[in-house]
Coordinates of C-alpha atoms in Angstrom, one line a residue:
M29 CA 140.0 -96.0 -104.7
D30 CA 137.5 -97.4 -107.5
N31 CA 138.8 -99.1 -110.2
Y32 CA 136.2 -100.1 -111.4
R33 CA 133.4 -97.4 -112.0
P34 CA 133.8 -95.8 -115.1
R35 CA 134.8 -92.4 -116.2
Y36 CA 133.3 -91.7 -119.3
H37 CA 130.4 -93.5 -119.1
F38 CA 127.4 -92.4 -117.4
T39 CA 126.3 -93.8 -114.0
A40 CA 123.6 -93.0 -111.5
P41 CA 125.3 -90.8 -108.5
Q42 CA 125.1 -94.4 -105.9
H43 CA 123.2 -97.3 -105.8
W44 CA 121.3 -99.2 -108.3
M45 CA 120.6 -98.2 -111.6
N46 CA 119.0 -100.3 -115.1
D47 CA 117.3 -99.5 -118.3
P48 CA 117.6 -95.4 -119.9
N49 CA 113.8 -94.0 -119.6
G50 CA 112.1 -91.4 -122.1
P51 CA 115.6 -89.1 -122.7
F52 CA 114.5 -86.4 -125.3
Q53 CA 116.2 -82.8 -125.9
K54 CA 114.6 -79.6 -125.5
D55 CA 116.2 -76.2 -126.0
G56 CA 119.1 -77.1 -126.2
E57 CA 119.9 -79.6 -123.0
Y58 CA 119.2 -83.5 -123.4
H59 CA 117.7 -85.4 -120.4
L60 CA 117.9 -88.7 -119.8
F61 CA 115.5 -91.2 -117.2
Y62 CA 117.0 -94.3 -115.6
Q63 CA 115.5 -97.0 -113.4
H64 CA 116.7 -96.3 -109.6
N65 CA 117.0 -98.0 -106.9
P66 CA 117.3 -94.7 -104.8
H67 CA 118.3 -97.1 -101.0
A68 CA 120.5 -99.5 -102.4
A69 CA 123.2 -101.5 -105.0
K70 CA 120.6 -103.8 -106.1
W71 CA 116.8 -103.9 -107.5
G72 CA 113.9 -103.1 -105.5
D73 CA 111.8 -100.2 -104.7
I74 CA 112.1 -98.6 -108.8
H75 CA 111.9 -95.1 -108.8
W76 CA 113.0 -92.8 -112.2
G77 CA 116.6 -91.0 -111.7
H78 CA 117.0 -87.7 -114.1
A79 CA 119.8 -86.4 -115.9
K80 CA 120.6 -83.2 -118.2
S81 CA 123.3 -82.7 -120.7
L82 CA 124.3 -80.0 -123.2
D83 CA 126.6 -83.1 -125.4
L84 CA 125.2 -86.4 -124.1
I85 CA 128.9 -86.7 -122.2
H86 CA 128.9 -84.6 -119.5
W87 CA 125.6 -84.7 -117.0
N88 CA 124.6 -83.0 -114.4
H89 CA 122.3 -85.2 -112.1
L90 CA 118.6 -83.4 -111.2
P91 CA 116.0 -84.5 -108.2
I92 CA 114.9 -87.9 -109.1
A93 CA 111.6 -87.5 -111.3
L94 CA 108.9 -90.4 -110.4
A95 CA 109.1 -91.9 -107.2
P96 CA 106.4 -95.1 -106.3
S97 CA 102.7 -93.6 -104.8
T98 CA 102.7 -95.5 -102.2
E99 CA 99.7 -94.4 -100.9
L100 CA 98.2 -95.3 -104.2
E101 CA 99.6 -99.2 -103.6
E102 CA 102.3 -98.5 -106.0
E103 CA 105.1 -100.6 -105.3
H104 CA 107.6 -99.6 -108.7
C105 CA 107.8 -97.2 -111.8
F106 CA 108.7 -99.1 -114.4
S107 CA 110.2 -98.0 -117.8
G108 CA 108.5 -95.5 -120.4
C109 CA 109.2 -92.6 -122.8
S110 CA 108.5 -88.7 -122.9
V111 CA 106.2 -86.8 -125.1
I112 CA 107.0 -82.6 -125.5
Q113 CA 104.2 -81.0 -125.5
G114 CA 104.6 -76.7 -126.3
D115 CA 106.3 -75.6 -123.1
E116 CA 105.3 -79.0 -121.4
V117 CA 106.1 -82.8 -120.9
M118 CA 104.5 -85.7 -120.5
L119 CA 106.4 -89.5 -119.1
F120 CA 104.4 -92.1 -119.6
Y121 CA 105.1 -95.1 -117.5
T122 CA 104.1 -98.9 -116.1
S123 CA 102.6 -98.8 -112.6
I124 CA 103.7 -102.0 -110.5
G125 CA 102.5 -102.8 -107.3
D126 CA 101.8 -106.0 -105.5
G127 CA 98.9 -108.7 -105.0
E128 CA 96.8 -107.9 -108.1
R129 CA 98.6 -105.2 -109.5
N130 CA 102.0 -107.5 -110.4
A131 CA 104.1 -106.9 -113.1
K132 CA 103.4 -110.1 -114.8
T133 CA 99.5 -109.9 -114.5
G134 CA 98.7 -106.4 -113.5
A135 CA 100.5 -104.1 -115.1
Q136 CA 99.1 -100.3 -115.7
Q137 CA 100.5 -97.2 -117.4
W138 CA 100.5 -93.7 -116.0
T139 CA 102.2 -90.8 -116.5
A140 CA 103.3 -87.7 -115.1
K141 CA 103.5 -83.7 -116.4
S142 CA 106.0 -80.6 -115.7
K143 CA 106.8 -77.4 -117.0
D144 CA 109.9 -76.8 -115.2
L145 CA 111.6 -80.6 -115.5
L146 CA 112.1 -80.7 -111.9
Q147 CA 108.8 -81.6 -110.3
W148 CA 106.4 -84.5 -111.7
N149 CA 103.2 -84.5 -111.2
K150 CA 101.3 -87.5 -111.4
T151 CA 98.2 -87.5 -113.7
A152 CA 95.4 -87.4 -111.7
N153 CA 92.8 -90.8 -111.5
P154 CA 95.3 -93.1 -112.7
P155 CA 95.9 -95.3 -115.3
A156 CA 95.7 -93.9 -118.0
L157 CA 96.2 -97.3 -119.2
S158 CA 95.0 -100.7 -118.1
L159 CA 94.4 -104.3 -119.0
E160 CA 91.0 -103.9 -120.0
L161 CA 91.3 -102.3 -123.5
H162 CA 92.2 -105.8 -124.8
G163 CA 89.1 -106.9 -124.6
D164 CA 89.2 -111.2 -124.7
V165 CA 92.8 -110.8 -126.0
E166 CA 94.7 -112.1 -122.9
I167 CA 98.4 -110.1 -122.4
T168 CA 101.2 -110.7 -120.1
E169 CA 104.2 -108.5 -119.0
W170 CA 102.9 -105.9 -120.3
R171 CA 105.2 -102.7 -120.0
D172 CA 107.7 -100.3 -121.5
P173 CA 105.3 -97.6 -123.7
Y174 CA 107.2 -95.8 -126.1
V175 CA 104.9 -93.1 -128.2
W176 CA 104.9 -91.3 -131.0
Q177 CA 102.9 -88.9 -132.9
E178 CA 101.7 -90.1 -136.4
R179 CA 99.8 -88.0 -138.5
D180 CA 96.1 -89.3 -138.0
G181 CA 97.2 -89.1 -134.0
W182 CA 99.5 -90.5 -131.0
R183 CA 100.5 -93.9 -131.6
M184 CA 101.7 -96.1 -128.4
L185 CA 104.2 -99.4 -128.4
L186 CA 103.8 -101.2 -125.2
G187 CA 105.6 -105.4 -124.8
G188 CA 103.9 -108.1 -123.6
V189 CA 103.6 -111.8 -123.9
Y190 CA 100.5 -113.2 -126.6
Q191 CA 99.7 -117.0 -126.4
G192 CA 103.1 -117.9 -125.0
K193 CA 105.1 -115.2 -127.0
G194 CA 106.7 -112.1 -127.2
C195 CA 104.7 -109.2 -129.4
S196 CA 104.7 -105.5 -129.1
L197 CA 101.1 -104.1 -129.4
I198 CA 100.0 -100.7 -130.8
Y199 CA 97.3 -98.2 -129.5
R200 CA 96.3 -95.3 -131.0
S201 CA 95.0 -91.4 -129.0
D202 CA 93.9 -88.5 -130.3
D203 CA 95.0 -86.2 -127.0
L204 CA 97.6 -88.7 -125.2
E205 CA 94.7 -89.6 -122.7
K206 CA 92.0 -91.4 -124.2
W207 CA 93.8 -94.8 -125.6
S208 CA 92.9 -97.7 -128.2
F209 CA 94.1 -100.8 -128.6
Q210 CA 94.7 -101.3 -132.5
G211 CA 96.5 -105.6 -132.2
I212 CA 99.6 -106.8 -132.7
F213 CA 102.0 -104.4 -134.1
H214 CA 104.1 -107.5 -134.2
R215 CA 105.0 -110.8 -132.8
G216 CA 107.9 -112.9 -132.3
D217 CA 109.1 -116.2 -131.7
E218 CA 110.6 -115.5 -128.4
E219 CA 108.9 -115.5 -124.8
I220 CA 109.3 -112.1 -124.0
W221 CA 109.2 -108.8 -125.6
E222 CA 110.6 -105.5 -123.5
C223 CA 111.6 -101.8 -124.7
P224 CA 110.1 -101.8 -128.0
H225 CA 110.4 -98.1 -129.4
L226 CA 111.1 -97.7 -133.3
F227 CA 112.7 -95.4 -135.4
R228 CA 111.4 -94.0 -139.2
F229 CA 113.7 -93.4 -142.2
G230 CA 110.9 -92.4 -144.4
D231 CA 108.2 -95.3 -146.0
Q232 CA 111.1 -97.8 -143.4
A233 CA 110.7 -98.2 -139.7
V234 CA 113.2 -100.0 -137.6
L235 CA 111.4 -101.4 -134.4
F236 CA 113.8 -102.7 -131.8
Y237 CA 112.8 -104.7 -128.8
S238 CA 114.7 -106.5 -126.1
P239 CA 113.7 -110.1 -125.5
S240 CA 115.1 -111.2 -121.6
G241 CA 118.6 -111.6 -124.4
P242 CA 120.9 -109.7 -126.6
V243 CA 118.7 -107.1 -128.2
R244 CA 117.2 -107.3 -131.6
Y245 CA 115.8 -104.9 -134.3
I246 CA 113.3 -106.0 -137.1
T247 CA 113.1 -103.5 -140.6
G248 CA 110.0 -103.1 -142.4
T249 CA 107.2 -101.0 -143.0
I250 CA 104.3 -100.0 -141.0
R251 CA 100.7 -100.3 -142.7
E252 CA 97.4 -100.4 -141.1
D253 CA 99.1 -100.4 -137.6
K254 CA 101.5 -103.6 -138.1
L255 CA 105.4 -104.1 -139.5
T256 CA 104.6 -105.4 -142.1
D257 CA 107.4 -106.2 -145.5
V258 CA 110.2 -107.1 -142.9
V259 CA 113.1 -106.9 -144.9
K260 CA 116.0 -107.4 -142.1
H261 CA 116.4 -109.1 -139.0
G262 CA 119.3 -108.2 -136.9
T263 CA 121.2 -108.2 -133.7
V264 CA 121.4 -104.8 -132.3
D265 CA 124.5 -105.7 -129.8
Y266 CA 125.4 -109.3 -128.4
G267 CA 125.8 -108.1 -125.0
G268 CA 122.6 -109.1 -123.9
W269 CA 122.3 -109.5 -119.7
E270 CA 126.0 -109.7 -120.0
G271 CA 126.3 -106.2 -121.6
Y272 CA 123.7 -104.1 -123.1
Y273 CA 119.6 -104.1 -123.0
A274 CA 116.6 -102.5 -122.4
S275 CA 117.6 -99.5 -125.3
T276 CA 115.0 -97.2 -125.8
G277 CA 116.0 -94.2 -128.9
F278 CA 114.8 -90.5 -129.9
V279 CA 115.3 -87.8 -132.1
D280 CA 117.0 -85.1 -131.1
E281 CA 117.2 -81.7 -132.3
K282 CA 119.7 -81.6 -135.3
G283 CA 117.6 -84.6 -136.7
R284 CA 119.9 -87.9 -135.1
K285 CA 118.6 -90.5 -134.6
I286 CA 119.9 -91.8 -130.8
M287 CA 119.6 -94.7 -128.4
H288 CA 120.7 -96.0 -125.1
G289 CA 121.2 -99.1 -123.5
W290 CA 122.1 -100.5 -120.5
I291 CA 125.4 -102.3 -119.4
P292 CA 124.2 -104.9 -116.3
E293 CA 126.8 -105.8 -113.6
G294 CA 128.4 -109.1 -113.7
R295 CA 130.5 -109.5 -110.6
G296 CA 128.8 -112.3 -109.3
D297 CA 128.0 -113.4 -105.8
N298 CA 130.4 -112.2 -102.8
F299 CA 131.7 -109.8 -104.9
P300 CA 135.3 -109.3 -102.9
V301 CA 135.4 -105.3 -103.5
R302 CA 132.7 -103.5 -101.7
L303 CA 130.9 -101.1 -103.9
N304 CA 128.2 -98.6 -103.9
W305 CA 126.5 -98.2 -106.8
A306 CA 125.3 -101.1 -110.0
G307 CA 124.8 -100.4 -113.5
V308 CA 126.2 -98.5 -116.5
L309 CA 124.9 -97.4 -119.4
A310 CA 126.3 -97.6 -123.0
L311 CA 127.9 -94.4 -125.0
P312 CA 124.9 -92.7 -126.6
R313 CA 125.1 -94.4 -130.2
V314 CA 123.7 -93.0 -133.8
V315 CA 121.6 -95.1 -135.2
D316 CA 121.3 -94.9 -139.5
L317 CA 119.8 -97.0 -141.8
K318 CA 121.2 -99.1 -144.8
S319 CA 119.6 -99.9 -148.3
N320 CA 119.4 -103.1 -147.6
G321 CA 117.8 -103.0 -144.2
S322 CA 120.5 -103.1 -141.6
I323 CA 120.9 -100.9 -139.3
T324 CA 124.6 -98.5 -138.6
M325 CA 125.2 -97.4 -134.9
S326 CA 128.2 -95.2 -134.1
P327 CA 129.3 -93.3 -130.4
V328 CA 127.7 -89.8 -130.7
P329 CA 130.6 -87.9 -132.1
E330 CA 130.8 -85.7 -129.1
I331 CA 132.7 -88.5 -127.2
E332 CA 135.4 -87.4 -129.3
K333 CA 136.0 -84.2 -127.1
L334 CA 137.5 -86.6 -124.3
R335 CA 140.4 -88.2 -126.2
G336 CA 143.6 -87.4 -124.4
K337 CA 147.2 -89.0 -125.0
H338 CA 147.4 -90.1 -128.6
Y339 CA 149.1 -93.3 -129.6
G340 CA 149.7 -94.4 -133.2
F341 CA 151.2 -97.3 -135.1
K342 CA 151.2 -98.0 -138.9
N343 CA 151.6 -101.7 -140.4
I344 CA 152.5 -103.9 -137.2
E345 CA 153.5 -107.2 -138.2
V346 CA 151.8 -109.3 -135.4
G347 CA 152.8 -112.9 -135.0
Q348 CA 152.4 -116.1 -131.9
T349 CA 155.1 -113.4 -130.3
P350 CA 152.7 -110.6 -129.1
V351 CA 153.2 -107.0 -130.2
D352 CA 153.2 -104.8 -126.8
T353 CA 151.8 -101.2 -127.8
E354 CA 153.5 -99.9 -124.3
V355 CA 150.5 -98.6 -123.6
H356 CA 148.7 -98.8 -119.8
S357 CA 145.6 -97.5 -119.3
T358 CA 142.0 -99.0 -117.7
S359 CA 140.2 -96.1 -119.7
F360 CA 141.3 -95.6 -123.4
E361 CA 139.4 -95.6 -126.9
C362 CA 140.9 -97.5 -129.4
S363 CA 140.7 -97.9 -133.5
L364 CA 142.0 -100.4 -135.8
K365 CA 142.7 -101.0 -139.4
L366 CA 143.4 -103.6 -141.5
E367 CA 142.4 -105.1 -144.6
K368 CA 140.1 -108.0 -144.5
A369 CA 142.8 -109.9 -146.9
A370 CA 145.0 -109.6 -143.7
L371 CA 143.3 -112.4 -141.8
E372 CA 143.0 -114.7 -144.8
N373 CA 146.5 -115.7 -142.9
G374 CA 145.8 -115.8 -139.9
N375 CA 143.2 -114.1 -136.3
L376 CA 144.1 -111.7 -134.7
I377 CA 143.3 -111.5 -130.0
I378 CA 143.6 -107.8 -128.7
S379 CA 144.2 -108.7 -125.4
L380 CA 143.4 -105.7 -123.4
F381 CA 143.8 -105.1 -119.5
A382 CA 146.2 -107.3 -119.7
S383 CA 149.1 -107.9 -116.4
A384 CA 152.2 -108.3 -117.1
S385 CA 152.5 -112.0 -115.3
G386 CA 149.6 -112.9 -118.3
L387 CA 147.6 -114.0 -115.9
E388 CA 144.8 -111.7 -116.4
H389 CA 143.5 -110.7 -119.5
T390 CA 140.6 -109.8 -121.8
D391 CA 141.1 -110.8 -126.1
L392 CA 139.2 -109.4 -128.7
R393 CA 139.3 -112.0 -131.3
L394 CA 138.6 -111.4 -135.1
D395 CA 138.4 -114.8 -137.3
L396 CA 137.7 -113.6 -140.6
A397 CA 137.0 -117.7 -141.3
K398 CA 134.8 -118.1 -139.5
G399 CA 132.9 -114.7 -139.5
S400 CA 133.3 -114.6 -136.0
I401 CA 134.3 -112.3 -132.9
C402 CA 134.4 -112.4 -129.3
I403 CA 135.1 -110.9 -126.1
D404 CA 136.7 -113.8 -124.2
R405 CA 136.7 -113.1 -120.6
S406 CA 137.7 -115.9 -119.6
Q407 CA 141.2 -114.8 -118.8
S408 CA 139.7 -112.0 -117.3
S409 CA 139.6 -111.7 -113.6
Q410 CA 141.6 -113.4 -111.1
F411 CA 138.1 -113.4 -108.7
Y412 CA 136.5 -116.6 -108.9
K413 CA 132.3 -115.8 -109.0
V414 CA 133.1 -113.6 -111.4
N415 CA 131.1 -113.8 -114.9
K416 CA 133.7 -114.8 -117.3
T417 CA 131.8 -116.3 -120.4
S418 CA 132.2 -115.0 -123.8
V419 CA 130.8 -112.7 -125.6
K420 CA 130.5 -113.5 -129.6
G421 CA 129.1 -112.4 -132.7
D422 CA 129.0 -112.3 -136.2
L423 CA 131.4 -110.0 -138.3
P424 CA 129.5 -107.8 -141.0
Q425 CA 128.8 -110.4 -143.9
E426 CA 126.9 -107.9 -146.0
D427 CA 129.3 -105.5 -146.2
E428 CA 131.3 -105.1 -149.7
G429 CA 134.4 -103.1 -148.2
R430 CA 138.0 -105.0 -148.1
L431 CA 138.6 -102.6 -144.7
L432 CA 137.4 -104.4 -141.4
R433 CA 137.6 -100.8 -139.1
L434 CA 137.1 -101.7 -135.3
R435 CA 136.6 -99.1 -132.6
I436 CA 137.0 -100.4 -129.1
F437 CA 136.0 -98.2 -125.3
A438 CA 137.4 -99.7 -122.8
D439 CA 136.5 -97.6 -119.5
Q440 CA 137.3 -99.5 -116.1
S441 CA 135.0 -102.0 -116.1
V442 CA 133.4 -101.7 -119.5
I443 CA 134.5 -102.6 -123.4
E444 CA 132.4 -101.9 -125.9
V445 CA 133.2 -103.2 -129.6
F446 CA 132.3 -101.6 -132.5
V447 CA 132.9 -103.3 -136.5
N448 CA 132.1 -101.3 -139.0
D449 CA 129.6 -99.2 -137.2
E450 CA 127.5 -102.2 -138.1
V451 CA 128.8 -104.9 -135.4
C452 CA 128.7 -104.2 -132.0
L453 CA 129.3 -106.2 -128.6
T454 CA 129.6 -105.2 -125.0
A455 CA 130.5 -106.8 -121.9
R456 CA 132.0 -106.5 -118.5
V457 CA 135.2 -107.4 -116.9
Y458 CA 136.6 -107.1 -113.5
P459 CA 140.5 -107.3 -113.3
S460 CA 142.2 -108.2 -110.2
L461 CA 145.4 -106.4 -110.4
E462 CA 147.1 -103.9 -110.2
D463 CA 148.8 -103.3 -112.9
S464 CA 146.3 -105.6 -115.7
H465 CA 146.3 -102.5 -118.1
G466 CA 148.4 -103.5 -120.9
I467 CA 147.6 -103.8 -124.5
L468 CA 148.9 -106.8 -127.0
L469 CA 147.9 -107.9 -130.3
T470 CA 148.9 -111.3 -131.2
S471 CA 147.9 -114.1 -133.6
E472 CA 147.9 -117.6 -134.8
G473 CA 149.1 -117.2 -137.9
E474 CA 150.3 -113.7 -139.8
V475 CA 148.6 -110.6 -139.7
K476 CA 149.6 -107.1 -140.7
V477 CA 146.7 -104.2 -139.6
A478 CA 147.2 -101.3 -141.4
S479 CA 146.8 -98.9 -138.7
M480 CA 146.1 -98.5 -134.9
D481 CA 145.5 -95.5 -132.6
I482 CA 145.0 -95.3 -128.8
W483 CA 143.7 -92.0 -126.7
E484 CA 143.7 -92.4 -123.3
M485 CA 140.1 -90.8 -122.0
Q486 CA 139.6 -88.0 -120.0
A487 CA 136.9 -88.8 -117.1
A488 CA 133.6 -87.4 -118.1
E489 CA 131.9 -84.6 -115.9
I490 CA 129.2 -86.0 -113.8
R491 CA 127.8 -83.9 -111.6
A492 CA 126.1 -84.9 -107.9
V493 CA 122.6 -83.4 -107.9
E494 CA 122.6 -79.8 -106.6

């Protein structure tokens, strides 16, 4: 039995998956694409997998949407986006080949179209965009198109590197076919920017990007095809390569701004359990914007349909002796509420996947004095080579409320944490002991938890290709 494959997070039928690509909703159905190697549980030979859903929770896998056109010397179909045009959907993606068509200095942007959303036909005579568009501006690591419509035409963002720094570049088109380079949309201090995308909130825009580390966002205003008047620079999820990367987003038919992200593996080399899959997607998140420029994120409420048996606790006195909830599960949601003042006398440690022997446990640590939150994986597994570094983040600093609200989603080998819908951390864990399924509370001081609710989660229906 596979004790590590998530039960309610999205996974490919088998083999490798990474970045989510081109999500959209059309006629009530959600569609999702993803980077996929259909031949092995490791990166390589990148295609676009495809699935559809009515609720973002239960999914039906569909035939592969994009495969490399080897007759055109294409080796990989890297990440991209989708655009709905009437009864047709158009995909934009980064095409990679060998030699001069390498990912660093030879990427191209290609397109494909479909009306039945099953058979995707690449546009004749690619590419749609090539590096020659930039003239004397030298761009490397050019990839991951994201397209949206403005009043005066279409815009596209692409990630890249300019003069050694990561940036997003912007392009304009009247017809989605002929594109012109408008310049650098925004530039950072990181060495690379991948997967740029944005959400609009009235006059403000939030730009998201993946800088080979924790996914970041910048809130500002778009003027003359540049992001200016920046009011906030924040972190989407502290997981990065350890838990959350390569986000992308779309607006559904309800007007919700929904973000997907990839949860990488952390098994390390020579994992002792043979698994024929790799990679998970995080729960879809609804994104909103606060008046101070910070974003809020919460799992789509549809996830609550999977809640099963419930355990409720009130006014839990927590000290150095562990409080055993006597709940045993590896697939659950846990919600806690506590007054910030309750943490003034000590931190709070929530131990997940805890074995009776105490040899294995993953600790979520809250320390109000340090303003920190941490997923401590140091004792998460007896397996020697799995990733065990801590995933650390900052507790919300600008939240004026007295209450801390935590939502923890544990799913076999995945942990996603939301604090006041503003701070997120994601990590992978691989317990080795059969009884690593306890949930405990401890504190180095004295803490009172106002309430704690745990729901065992039912498995989502993720059906194979028919």
